[in-house]
Short mmCIF file of C-alpha atoms in Angstrom, two decimals:
data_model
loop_
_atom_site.label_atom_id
_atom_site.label_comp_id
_atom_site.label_asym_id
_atom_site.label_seq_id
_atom_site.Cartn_x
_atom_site.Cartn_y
_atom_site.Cartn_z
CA UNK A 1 0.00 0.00 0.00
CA UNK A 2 1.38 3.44 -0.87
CA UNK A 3 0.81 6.25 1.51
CA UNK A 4 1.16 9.82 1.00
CA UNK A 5 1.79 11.79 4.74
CA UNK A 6 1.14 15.48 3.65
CA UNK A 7 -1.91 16.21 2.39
CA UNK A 8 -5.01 14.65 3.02
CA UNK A 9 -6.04 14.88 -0.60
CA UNK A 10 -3.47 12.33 -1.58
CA UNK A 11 -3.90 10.01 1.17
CA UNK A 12 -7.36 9.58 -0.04
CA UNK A 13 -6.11 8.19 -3.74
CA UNK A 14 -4.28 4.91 -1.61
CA UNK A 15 -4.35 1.55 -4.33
CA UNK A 16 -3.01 -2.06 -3.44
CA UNK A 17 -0.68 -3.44 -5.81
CA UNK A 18 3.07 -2.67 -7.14
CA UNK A 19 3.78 1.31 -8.98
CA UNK A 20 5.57 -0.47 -11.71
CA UNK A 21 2.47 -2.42 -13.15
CA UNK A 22 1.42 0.62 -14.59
CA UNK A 23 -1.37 1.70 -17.16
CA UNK A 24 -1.03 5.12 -17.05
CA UNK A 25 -1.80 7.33 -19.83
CA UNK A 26 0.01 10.37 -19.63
CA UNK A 27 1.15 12.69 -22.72
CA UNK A 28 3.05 15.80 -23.17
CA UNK A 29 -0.02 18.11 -22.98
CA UNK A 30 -0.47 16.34 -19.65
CA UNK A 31 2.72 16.88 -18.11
CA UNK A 32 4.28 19.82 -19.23
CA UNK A 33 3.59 23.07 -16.58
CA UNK A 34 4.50 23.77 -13.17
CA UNK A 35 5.21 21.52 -10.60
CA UNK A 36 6.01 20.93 -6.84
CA UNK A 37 8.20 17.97 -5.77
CA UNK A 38 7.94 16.88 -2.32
CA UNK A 39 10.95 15.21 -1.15
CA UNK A 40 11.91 13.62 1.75
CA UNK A 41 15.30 13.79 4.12
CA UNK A 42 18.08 13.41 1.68
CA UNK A 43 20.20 10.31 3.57
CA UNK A 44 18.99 7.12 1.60
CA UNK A 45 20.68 5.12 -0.64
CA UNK A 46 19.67 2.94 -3.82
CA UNK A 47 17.99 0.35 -1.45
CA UNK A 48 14.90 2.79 -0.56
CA UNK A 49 11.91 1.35 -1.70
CA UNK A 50 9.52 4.98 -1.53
CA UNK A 51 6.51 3.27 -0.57
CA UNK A 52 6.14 6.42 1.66
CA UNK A 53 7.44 10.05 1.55
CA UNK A 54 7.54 12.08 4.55
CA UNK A 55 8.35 15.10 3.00
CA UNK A 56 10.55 17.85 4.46
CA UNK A 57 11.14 20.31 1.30
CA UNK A 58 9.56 21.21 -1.55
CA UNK A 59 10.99 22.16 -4.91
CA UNK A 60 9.15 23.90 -7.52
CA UNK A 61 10.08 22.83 -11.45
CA UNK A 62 8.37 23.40 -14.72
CA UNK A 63 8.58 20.95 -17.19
CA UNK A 64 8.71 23.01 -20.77
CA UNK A 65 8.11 21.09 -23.98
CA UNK A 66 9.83 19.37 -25.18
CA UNK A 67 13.05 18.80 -22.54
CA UNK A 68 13.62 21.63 -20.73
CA UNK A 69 13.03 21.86 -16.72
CA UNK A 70 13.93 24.90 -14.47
CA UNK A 71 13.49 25.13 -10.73
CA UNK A 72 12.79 27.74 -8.57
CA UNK A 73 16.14 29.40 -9.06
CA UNK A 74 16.24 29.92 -12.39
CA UNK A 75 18.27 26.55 -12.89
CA UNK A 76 18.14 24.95 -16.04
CA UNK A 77 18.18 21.50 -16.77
CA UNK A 78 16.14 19.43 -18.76
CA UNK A 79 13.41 16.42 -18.80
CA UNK A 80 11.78 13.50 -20.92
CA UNK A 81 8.69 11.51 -21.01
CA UNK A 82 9.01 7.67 -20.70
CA UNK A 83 6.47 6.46 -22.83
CA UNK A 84 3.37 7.49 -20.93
CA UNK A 85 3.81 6.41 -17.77
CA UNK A 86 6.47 8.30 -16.18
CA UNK A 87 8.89 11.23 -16.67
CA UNK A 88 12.79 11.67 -15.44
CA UNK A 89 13.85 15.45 -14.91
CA UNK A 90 17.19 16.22 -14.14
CA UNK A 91 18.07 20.10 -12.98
CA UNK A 92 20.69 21.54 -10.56
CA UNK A 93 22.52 18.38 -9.89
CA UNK A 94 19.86 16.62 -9.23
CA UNK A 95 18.00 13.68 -10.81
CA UNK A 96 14.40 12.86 -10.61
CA UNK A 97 12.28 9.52 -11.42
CA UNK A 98 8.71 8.30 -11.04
CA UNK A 99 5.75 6.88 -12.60
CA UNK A 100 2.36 8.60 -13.08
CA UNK A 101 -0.63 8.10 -10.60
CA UNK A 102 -3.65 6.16 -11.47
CA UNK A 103 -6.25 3.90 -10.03
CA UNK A 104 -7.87 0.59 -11.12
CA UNK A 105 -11.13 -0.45 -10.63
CA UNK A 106 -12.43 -3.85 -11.91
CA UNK A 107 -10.70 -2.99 -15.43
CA UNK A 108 -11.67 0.74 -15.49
CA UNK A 109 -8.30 3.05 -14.97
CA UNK A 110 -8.13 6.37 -14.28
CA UNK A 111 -4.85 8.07 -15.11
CA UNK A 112 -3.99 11.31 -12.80
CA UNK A 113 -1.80 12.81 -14.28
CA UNK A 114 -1.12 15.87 -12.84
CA UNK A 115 0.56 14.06 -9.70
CA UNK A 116 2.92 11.02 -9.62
CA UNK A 117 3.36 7.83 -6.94
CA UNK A 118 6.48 8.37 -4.83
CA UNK A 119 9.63 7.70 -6.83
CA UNK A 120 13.66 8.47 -5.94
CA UNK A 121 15.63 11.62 -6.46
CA UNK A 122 19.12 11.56 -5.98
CA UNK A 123 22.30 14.06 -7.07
CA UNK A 124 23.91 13.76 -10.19
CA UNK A 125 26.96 11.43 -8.84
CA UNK A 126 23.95 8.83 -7.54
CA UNK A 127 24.41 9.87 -3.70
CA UNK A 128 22.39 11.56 -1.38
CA UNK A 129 18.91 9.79 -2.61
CA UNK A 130 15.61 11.02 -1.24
CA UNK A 131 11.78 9.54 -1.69
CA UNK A 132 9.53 12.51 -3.37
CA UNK A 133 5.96 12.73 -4.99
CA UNK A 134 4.95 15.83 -7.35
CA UNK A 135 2.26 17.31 -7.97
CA UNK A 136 1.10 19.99 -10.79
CA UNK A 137 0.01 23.01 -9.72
CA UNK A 138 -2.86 23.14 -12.26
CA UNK A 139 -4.83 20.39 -12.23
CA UNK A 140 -5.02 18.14 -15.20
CA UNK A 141 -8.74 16.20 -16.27
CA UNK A 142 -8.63 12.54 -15.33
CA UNK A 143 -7.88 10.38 -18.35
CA UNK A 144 -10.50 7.20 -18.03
CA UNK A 145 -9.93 3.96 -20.28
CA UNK A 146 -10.82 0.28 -20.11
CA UNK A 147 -7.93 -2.14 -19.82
CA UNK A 148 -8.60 -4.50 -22.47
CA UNK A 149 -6.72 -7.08 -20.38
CA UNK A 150 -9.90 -6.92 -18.09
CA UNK A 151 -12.91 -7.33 -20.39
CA UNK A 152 -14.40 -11.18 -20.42
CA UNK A 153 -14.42 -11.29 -24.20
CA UNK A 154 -11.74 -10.38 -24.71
CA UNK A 155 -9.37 -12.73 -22.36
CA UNK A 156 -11.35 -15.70 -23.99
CA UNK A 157 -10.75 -14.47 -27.13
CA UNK A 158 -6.73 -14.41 -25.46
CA UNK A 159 -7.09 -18.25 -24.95
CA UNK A 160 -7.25 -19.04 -28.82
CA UNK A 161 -4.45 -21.25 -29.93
CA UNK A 162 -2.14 -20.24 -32.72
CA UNK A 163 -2.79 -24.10 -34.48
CA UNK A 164 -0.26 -25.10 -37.19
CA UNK A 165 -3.28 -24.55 -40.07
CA UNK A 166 -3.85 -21.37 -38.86
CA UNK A 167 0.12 -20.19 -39.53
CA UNK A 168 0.09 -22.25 -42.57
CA UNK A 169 -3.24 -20.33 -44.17
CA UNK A 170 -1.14 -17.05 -42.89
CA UNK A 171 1.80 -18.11 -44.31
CA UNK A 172 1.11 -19.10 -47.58
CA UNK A 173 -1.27 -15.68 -47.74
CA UNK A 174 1.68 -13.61 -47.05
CA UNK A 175 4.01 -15.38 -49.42
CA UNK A 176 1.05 -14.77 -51.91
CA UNK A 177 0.66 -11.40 -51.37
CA UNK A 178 4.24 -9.93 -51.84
CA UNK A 179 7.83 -10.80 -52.55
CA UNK A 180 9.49 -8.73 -50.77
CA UNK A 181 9.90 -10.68 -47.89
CA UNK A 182 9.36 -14.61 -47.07
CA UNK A 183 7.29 -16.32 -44.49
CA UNK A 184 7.56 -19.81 -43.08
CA UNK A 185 6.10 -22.03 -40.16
CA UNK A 186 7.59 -21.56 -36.64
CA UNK A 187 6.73 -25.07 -34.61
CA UNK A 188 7.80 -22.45 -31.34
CA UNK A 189 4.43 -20.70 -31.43
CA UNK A 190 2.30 -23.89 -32.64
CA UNK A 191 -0.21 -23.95 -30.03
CA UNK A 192 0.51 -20.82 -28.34
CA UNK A 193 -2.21 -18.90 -27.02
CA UNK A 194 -2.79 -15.09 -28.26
CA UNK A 195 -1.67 -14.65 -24.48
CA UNK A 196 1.36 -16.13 -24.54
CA UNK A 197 2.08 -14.81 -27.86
CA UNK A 198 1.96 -11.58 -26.40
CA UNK A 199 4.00 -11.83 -23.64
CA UNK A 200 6.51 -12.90 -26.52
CA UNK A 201 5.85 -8.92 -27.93
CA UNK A 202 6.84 -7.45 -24.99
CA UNK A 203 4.19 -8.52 -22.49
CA UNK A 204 0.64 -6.87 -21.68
CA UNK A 205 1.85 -3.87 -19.77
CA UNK A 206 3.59 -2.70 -23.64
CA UNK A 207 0.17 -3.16 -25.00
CA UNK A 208 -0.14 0.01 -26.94
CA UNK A 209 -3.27 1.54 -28.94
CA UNK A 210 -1.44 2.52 -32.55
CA UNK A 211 2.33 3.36 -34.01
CA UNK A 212 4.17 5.58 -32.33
CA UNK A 213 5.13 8.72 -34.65
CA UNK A 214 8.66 9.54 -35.82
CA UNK A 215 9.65 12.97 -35.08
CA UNK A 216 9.95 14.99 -38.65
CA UNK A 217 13.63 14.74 -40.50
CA UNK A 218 14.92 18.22 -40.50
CA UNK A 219 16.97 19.93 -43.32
CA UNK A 220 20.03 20.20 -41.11
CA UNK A 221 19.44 16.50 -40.33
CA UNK A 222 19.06 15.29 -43.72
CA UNK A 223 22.39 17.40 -44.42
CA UNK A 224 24.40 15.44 -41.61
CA UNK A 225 22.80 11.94 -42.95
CA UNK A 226 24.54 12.71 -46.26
CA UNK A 227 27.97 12.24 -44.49
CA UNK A 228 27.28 8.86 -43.34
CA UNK A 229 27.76 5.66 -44.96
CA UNK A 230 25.43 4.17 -46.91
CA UNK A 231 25.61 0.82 -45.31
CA UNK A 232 26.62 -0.11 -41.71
CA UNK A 233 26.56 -3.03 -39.39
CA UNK A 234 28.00 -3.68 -36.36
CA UNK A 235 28.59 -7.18 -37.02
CA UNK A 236 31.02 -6.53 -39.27
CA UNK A 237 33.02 -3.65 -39.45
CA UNK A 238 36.32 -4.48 -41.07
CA UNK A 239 35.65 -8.35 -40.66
CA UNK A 240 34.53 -7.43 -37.23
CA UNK A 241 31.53 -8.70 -34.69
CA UNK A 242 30.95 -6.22 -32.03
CA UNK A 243 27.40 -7.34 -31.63
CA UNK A 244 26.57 -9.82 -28.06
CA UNK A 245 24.92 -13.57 -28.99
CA UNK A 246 21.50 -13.55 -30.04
CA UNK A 247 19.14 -15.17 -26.92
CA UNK A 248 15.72 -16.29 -26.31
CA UNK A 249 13.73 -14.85 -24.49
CA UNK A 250 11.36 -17.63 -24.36
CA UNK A 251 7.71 -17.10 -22.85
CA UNK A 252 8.52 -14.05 -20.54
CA UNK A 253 7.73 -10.39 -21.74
CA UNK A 254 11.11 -9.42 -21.28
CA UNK A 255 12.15 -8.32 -24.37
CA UNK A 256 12.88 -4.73 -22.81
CA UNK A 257 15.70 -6.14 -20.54
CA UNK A 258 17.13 -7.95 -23.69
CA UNK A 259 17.25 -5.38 -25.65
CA UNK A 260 18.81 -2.75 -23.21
CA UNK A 261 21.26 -4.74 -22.06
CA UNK A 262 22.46 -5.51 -25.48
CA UNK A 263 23.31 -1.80 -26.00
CA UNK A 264 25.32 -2.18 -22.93
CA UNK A 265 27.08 -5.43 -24.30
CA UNK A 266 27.74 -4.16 -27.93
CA UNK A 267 29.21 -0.86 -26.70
CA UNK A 268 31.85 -2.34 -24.08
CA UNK A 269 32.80 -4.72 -26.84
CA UNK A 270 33.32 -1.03 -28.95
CA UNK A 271 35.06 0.85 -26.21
CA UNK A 272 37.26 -1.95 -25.69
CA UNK A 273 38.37 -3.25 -29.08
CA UNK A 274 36.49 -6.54 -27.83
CA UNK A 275 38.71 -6.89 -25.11
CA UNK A 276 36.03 -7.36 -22.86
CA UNK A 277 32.48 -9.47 -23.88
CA UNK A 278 30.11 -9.15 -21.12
CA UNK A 279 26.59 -10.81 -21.39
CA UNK A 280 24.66 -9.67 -18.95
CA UNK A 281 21.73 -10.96 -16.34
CA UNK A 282 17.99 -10.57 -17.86
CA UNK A 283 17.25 -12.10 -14.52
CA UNK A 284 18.71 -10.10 -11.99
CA UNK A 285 16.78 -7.29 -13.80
CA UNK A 286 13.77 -9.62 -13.84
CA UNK A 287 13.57 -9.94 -10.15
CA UNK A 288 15.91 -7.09 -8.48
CA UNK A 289 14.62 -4.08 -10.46
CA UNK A 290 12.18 -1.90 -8.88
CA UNK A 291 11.91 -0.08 -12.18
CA UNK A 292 9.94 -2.54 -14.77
CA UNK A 293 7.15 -4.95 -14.29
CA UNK A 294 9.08 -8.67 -14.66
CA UNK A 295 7.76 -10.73 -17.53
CA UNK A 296 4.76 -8.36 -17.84
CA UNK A 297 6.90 -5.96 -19.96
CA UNK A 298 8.79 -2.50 -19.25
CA UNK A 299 10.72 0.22 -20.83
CA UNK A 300 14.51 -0.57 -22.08
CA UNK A 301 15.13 3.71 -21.07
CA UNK A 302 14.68 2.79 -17.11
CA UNK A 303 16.75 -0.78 -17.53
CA UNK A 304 20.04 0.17 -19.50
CA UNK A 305 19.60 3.76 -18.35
CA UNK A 306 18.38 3.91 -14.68
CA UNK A 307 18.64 0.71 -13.57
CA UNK A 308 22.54 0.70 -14.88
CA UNK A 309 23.66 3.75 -13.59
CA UNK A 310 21.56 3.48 -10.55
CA UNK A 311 21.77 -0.43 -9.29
CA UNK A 312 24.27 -1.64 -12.16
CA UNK A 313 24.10 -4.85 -14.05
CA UNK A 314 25.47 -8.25 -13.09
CA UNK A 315 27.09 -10.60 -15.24
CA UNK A 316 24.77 -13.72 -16.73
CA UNK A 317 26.55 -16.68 -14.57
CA UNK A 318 25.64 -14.14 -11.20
CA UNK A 319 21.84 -15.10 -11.72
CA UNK A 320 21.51 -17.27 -14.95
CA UNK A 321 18.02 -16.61 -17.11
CA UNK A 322 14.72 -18.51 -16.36
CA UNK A 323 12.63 -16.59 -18.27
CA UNK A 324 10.01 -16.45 -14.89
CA UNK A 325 9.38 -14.21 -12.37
CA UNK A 326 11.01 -14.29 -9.61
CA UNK A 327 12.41 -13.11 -6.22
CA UNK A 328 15.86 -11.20 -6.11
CA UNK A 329 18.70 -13.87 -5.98
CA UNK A 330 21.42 -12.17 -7.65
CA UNK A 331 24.50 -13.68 -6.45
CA UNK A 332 25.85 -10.57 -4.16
CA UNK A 333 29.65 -10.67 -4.65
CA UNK A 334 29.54 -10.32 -8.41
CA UNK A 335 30.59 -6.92 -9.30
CA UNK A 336 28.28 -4.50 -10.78
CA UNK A 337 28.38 -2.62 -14.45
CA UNK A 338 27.82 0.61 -14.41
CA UNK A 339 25.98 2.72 -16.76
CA UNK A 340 27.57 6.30 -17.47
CA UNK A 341 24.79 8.09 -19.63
CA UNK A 342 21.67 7.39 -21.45
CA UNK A 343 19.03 9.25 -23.41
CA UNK A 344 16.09 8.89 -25.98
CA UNK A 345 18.24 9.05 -29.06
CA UNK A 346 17.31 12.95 -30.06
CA UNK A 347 17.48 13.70 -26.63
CA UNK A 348 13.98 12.83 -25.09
CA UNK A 349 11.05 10.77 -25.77
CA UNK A 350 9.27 11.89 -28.86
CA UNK A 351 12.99 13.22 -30.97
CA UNK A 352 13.93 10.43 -32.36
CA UNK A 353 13.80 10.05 -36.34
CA UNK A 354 15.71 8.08 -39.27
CA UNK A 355 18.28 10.18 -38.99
CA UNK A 356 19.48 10.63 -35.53
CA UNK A 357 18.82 6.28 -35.57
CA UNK A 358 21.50 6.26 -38.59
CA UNK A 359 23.64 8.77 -36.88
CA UNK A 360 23.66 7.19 -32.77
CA UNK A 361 24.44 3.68 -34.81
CA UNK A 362 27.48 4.90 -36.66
CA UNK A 363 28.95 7.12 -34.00
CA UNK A 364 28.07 5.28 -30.29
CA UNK A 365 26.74 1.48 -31.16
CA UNK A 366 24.25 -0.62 -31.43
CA UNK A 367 20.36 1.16 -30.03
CA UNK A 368 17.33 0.41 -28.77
CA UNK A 369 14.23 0.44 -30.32
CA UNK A 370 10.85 -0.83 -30.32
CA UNK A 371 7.91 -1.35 -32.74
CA UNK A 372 4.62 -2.96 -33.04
CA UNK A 373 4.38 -6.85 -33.56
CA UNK A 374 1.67 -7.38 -35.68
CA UNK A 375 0.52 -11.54 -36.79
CA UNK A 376 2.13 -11.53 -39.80
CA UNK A 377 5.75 -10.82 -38.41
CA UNK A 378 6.27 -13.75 -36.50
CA UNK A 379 6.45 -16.18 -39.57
CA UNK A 380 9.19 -13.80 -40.54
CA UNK A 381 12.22 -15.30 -42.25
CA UNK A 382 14.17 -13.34 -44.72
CA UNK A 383 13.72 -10.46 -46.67
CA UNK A 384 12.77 -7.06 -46.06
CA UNK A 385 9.54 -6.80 -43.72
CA UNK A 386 6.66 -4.51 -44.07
CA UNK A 387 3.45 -5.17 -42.81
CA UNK A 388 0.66 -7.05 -44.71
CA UNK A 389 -2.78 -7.35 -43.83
CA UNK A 390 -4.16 -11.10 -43.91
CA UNK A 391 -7.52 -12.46 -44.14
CA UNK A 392 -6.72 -14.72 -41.31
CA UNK A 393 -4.39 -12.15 -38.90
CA UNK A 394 -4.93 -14.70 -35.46
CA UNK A 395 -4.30 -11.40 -33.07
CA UNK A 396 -7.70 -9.33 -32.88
CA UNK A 397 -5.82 -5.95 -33.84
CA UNK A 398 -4.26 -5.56 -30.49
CA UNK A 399 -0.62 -4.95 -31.35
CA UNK A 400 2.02 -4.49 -28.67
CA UNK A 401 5.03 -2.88 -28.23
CA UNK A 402 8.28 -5.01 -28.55
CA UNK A 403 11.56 -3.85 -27.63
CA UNK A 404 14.77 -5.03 -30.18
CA UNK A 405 18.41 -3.79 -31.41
CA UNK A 406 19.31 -1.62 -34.14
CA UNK A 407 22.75 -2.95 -35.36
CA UNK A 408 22.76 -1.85 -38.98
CA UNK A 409 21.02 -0.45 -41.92
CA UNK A 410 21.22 -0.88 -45.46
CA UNK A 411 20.16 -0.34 -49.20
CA UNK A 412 19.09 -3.46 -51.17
CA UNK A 413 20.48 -3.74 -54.36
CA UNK A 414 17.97 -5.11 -56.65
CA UNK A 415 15.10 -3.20 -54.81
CA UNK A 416 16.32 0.08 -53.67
CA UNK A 417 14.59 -0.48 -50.70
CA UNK A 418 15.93 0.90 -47.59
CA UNK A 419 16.43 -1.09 -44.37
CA UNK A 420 17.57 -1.43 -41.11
CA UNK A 421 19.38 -4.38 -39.53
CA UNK A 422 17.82 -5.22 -36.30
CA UNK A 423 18.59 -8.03 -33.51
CA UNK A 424 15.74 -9.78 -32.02
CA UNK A 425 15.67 -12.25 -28.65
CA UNK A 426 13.41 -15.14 -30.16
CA UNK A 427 16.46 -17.45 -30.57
CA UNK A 428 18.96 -18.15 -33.30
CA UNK A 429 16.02 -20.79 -34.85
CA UNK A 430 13.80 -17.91 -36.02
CA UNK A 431 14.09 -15.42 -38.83
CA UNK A 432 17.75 -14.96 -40.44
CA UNK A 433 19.98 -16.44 -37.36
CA UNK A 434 18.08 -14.55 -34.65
CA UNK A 435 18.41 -11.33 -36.89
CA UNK A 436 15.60 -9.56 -39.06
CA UNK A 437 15.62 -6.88 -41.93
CA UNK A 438 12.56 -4.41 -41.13
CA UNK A 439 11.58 -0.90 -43.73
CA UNK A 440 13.76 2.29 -43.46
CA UNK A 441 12.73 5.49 -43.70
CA UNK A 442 8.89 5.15 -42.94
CA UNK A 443 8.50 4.27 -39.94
CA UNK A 444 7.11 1.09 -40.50
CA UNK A 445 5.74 -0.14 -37.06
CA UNK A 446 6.63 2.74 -35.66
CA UNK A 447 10.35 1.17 -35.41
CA UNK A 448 11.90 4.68 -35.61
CA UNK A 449 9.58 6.54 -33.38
CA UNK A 450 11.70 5.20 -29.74
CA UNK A 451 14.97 4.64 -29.34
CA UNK A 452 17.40 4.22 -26.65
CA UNK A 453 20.70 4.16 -26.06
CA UNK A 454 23.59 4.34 -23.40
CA UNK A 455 27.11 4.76 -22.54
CA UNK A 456 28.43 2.21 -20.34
CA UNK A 457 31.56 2.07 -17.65
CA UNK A 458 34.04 -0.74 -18.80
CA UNK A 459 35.32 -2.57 -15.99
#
């Protein structure tokens, strides 16, 4: 139970359950304005949990689209959405995290977002960390939507079974339809519910109502492109790999952990001429973050970013992958990665485009990105994809979010068609080696609408 111990206004919004499972709907029109931060006594450390805030000062910030944040003093720093279910603010050496308020009743939510559940604030260097709330000094109308998750129909429809007929009708529709990429028959989702099949996209919690849009390519942007190459991939740059082993993330939504921490593993094998090869724990994040919501999905921006420069990432052997929830068991004496920086590519949520993809690839590594898995992708194979509409799509037009890497992009040669290079975590079995060829240049899925990337700390 979260309890707020200032006013009596927000004691009265108490819910049961954990902050992280959040279906909050917050946007930039939501969030953007004035702002007080209540924060407690500044003498935690990363192992507060914030289920309470007993606040002792209060610091005023307004959050200006589309990054900047000033405090009371004139400060200025700046700010990003996550998604839209949290924002992170950082302004006069100090950092700020949490997730937006709502409440839940029997499948109805309410999002409120013009305050926030208690989250952590801490100083630039990741000391002196306090519990705070905020809350917006103009009010902001309650958002109300159904969770689809919730309605009867709809879970039964959840419990239909992706049959081997069904993917063969699909596939041989697909091959029908197009050439320019192939389809084929996976026996790893014969059977599979639409339920588990989702988790598979990045879990319920990523469940996401259309494409996210691509910020627009500007003329100084599509200057700087010109100076790139016109093909790149980061598993072979002069005959070499840089890019971590492709893995499987098997029936748990945790694509988003994969995917993060595969930024992290391409970019030490960069800054250290492949000296050192981490592969990192999916687990420990799994069941030690307080930042994502397990197999049920969460946001590769709080793992690789937060989570690494905050906690720090373990090593896979320090709490090997089961692809479950579970408790913390994270083998204590490992040592810890850290993460240095991290960012929306663009510099906040909403900024990223074709271009600055192309250019954060070339010039840092490997990114982070996420798109919309639609029925027809997962009998991917080869080829470049694009979405096709079927007669006999299985998923009832409920797309969700799943989180991948960008490793390369390309031009094909008897198509001109543009493309990018991109990592998945469904196993070396599916598509091209673990590895699929997706659209450039229009956003297809909404693959260049979100990316992520950081800077890691080589041990």
């Amino acid at each position: 139970m979260f309890r707020y111990l200032c006013t009596a206004v927000l004691a009265a919004l108490l819910i049961a359950g954990t902050v992280a499972d959040t279906p909050a709907n917050c946007l930039y029109s939501d969030i953007q304005g004035s702002w007080t931060f209540y924060e407690g006594e500044r003498n935690l450390d990363n192992t507060a949990t914030c289920d309470t805030v007993d606040p002792v000062r209060e610091v005023k910030i307004t959050l200006s689209y589309p990054d900047v944040a000033t405090d009371q003093y004139g400060n200025v720093g700046t700010w990003t959405l996550i998604y839209n279910q949290g924002f992170d603010v950082t302004v006069n050496g100090r950092t700020y995290f949490a997730f937006s308020y709502y409440t839940s009743d029997n499948g109805t939510v309410t999002s409120w977002c013009d305050r926030t559940f208690p989250g952590w604030s801490h100083d630039v260097t990741v000391r002196h960390w306090a519990c705070y709330y905020a809350v917006k000094d103009t009010p902001v109308t309650r958002k109300v939507h159904v969770d689809p998750f919730s309605v009867t129909s709809y879970r039964d429809l959840m419990q239909m079974k992706f049959t081997r007929d069904r993917q063969e009708l699909l596939v041989n529709e697909i091959n029908r339809a197009q050439t320019m990429w192939k389809a084929k028959v996976y026996e790893q989702f014969e059977d599979k519910t639409f339920e588990e099949l989702i988790q598979m996209s990045g879990g319920r919690r990523t469940w996401v109502p259309q494409r996210a849009t691509a910020a627009p390519v500007t003329s100084s942007q599509k200057q700087r492109v010109s100076y790139l190459p016109k093909q790149w991939d980061w598993r072979n740059v002069d005959g070499v790999n840089y890019v971590s082993p492709v893995r499987n993330q098997e029936q748990c939504g945790s694509c988003f952990a994969f995917s993060a921490l595969a930024v992290l593993e391409s970019r030490i094998r960069i800054q250290t001429n492949n000296t050192q090869q981490p592969v990192f724990s999916v687990q420990d994040v799994l069941g030690c973050s307080p930042l994502d919501q397990g197999c049920s999905g969460g946001f590769p921006y709080l793992i690789g970013g937060r989570y690494g420069k905050d906690y720090g990432l373990v090593e896979e052997a320090c709490n090997p992958y089961q692809g479950v929830d579970s408790d913390c068991s994270t083998d204590t004496s490992c040592d810890r990665h850290y993460t240095a920086e991290y960012s929306y590519v663009g510099g906040y949520y909403g900024a990223t485009n074709e271009v600055t993809l192309q250019e954060a690839l070339v010039q840092r590594g490997p990114v982070a990105v996420a798109f919309m898995v639609y029925d027809d992708f997962r009998s991917y194979t080869s080829g470049i994809y694009r979405h096709i509409e079927t007669r006999v799509d299985f998923d009832p037009k409920v797309p969700s979010s799943h989180a991948v890497l960008l490793v390369g992009y390309g031009v094909d040669a008897a198509s001109g068609e543009k493309y990018w290079i991109v990592k998945n975590s469904w196993g070396e079995d599916w598509g091209d080696a673990g590895y699929f060829k997706i659209l450039r240049g229009v956003n297809e899925c909404g693959i260049e609408a979100e990316g992520v990337e950081a800077t890691p700390i080589p041990l």
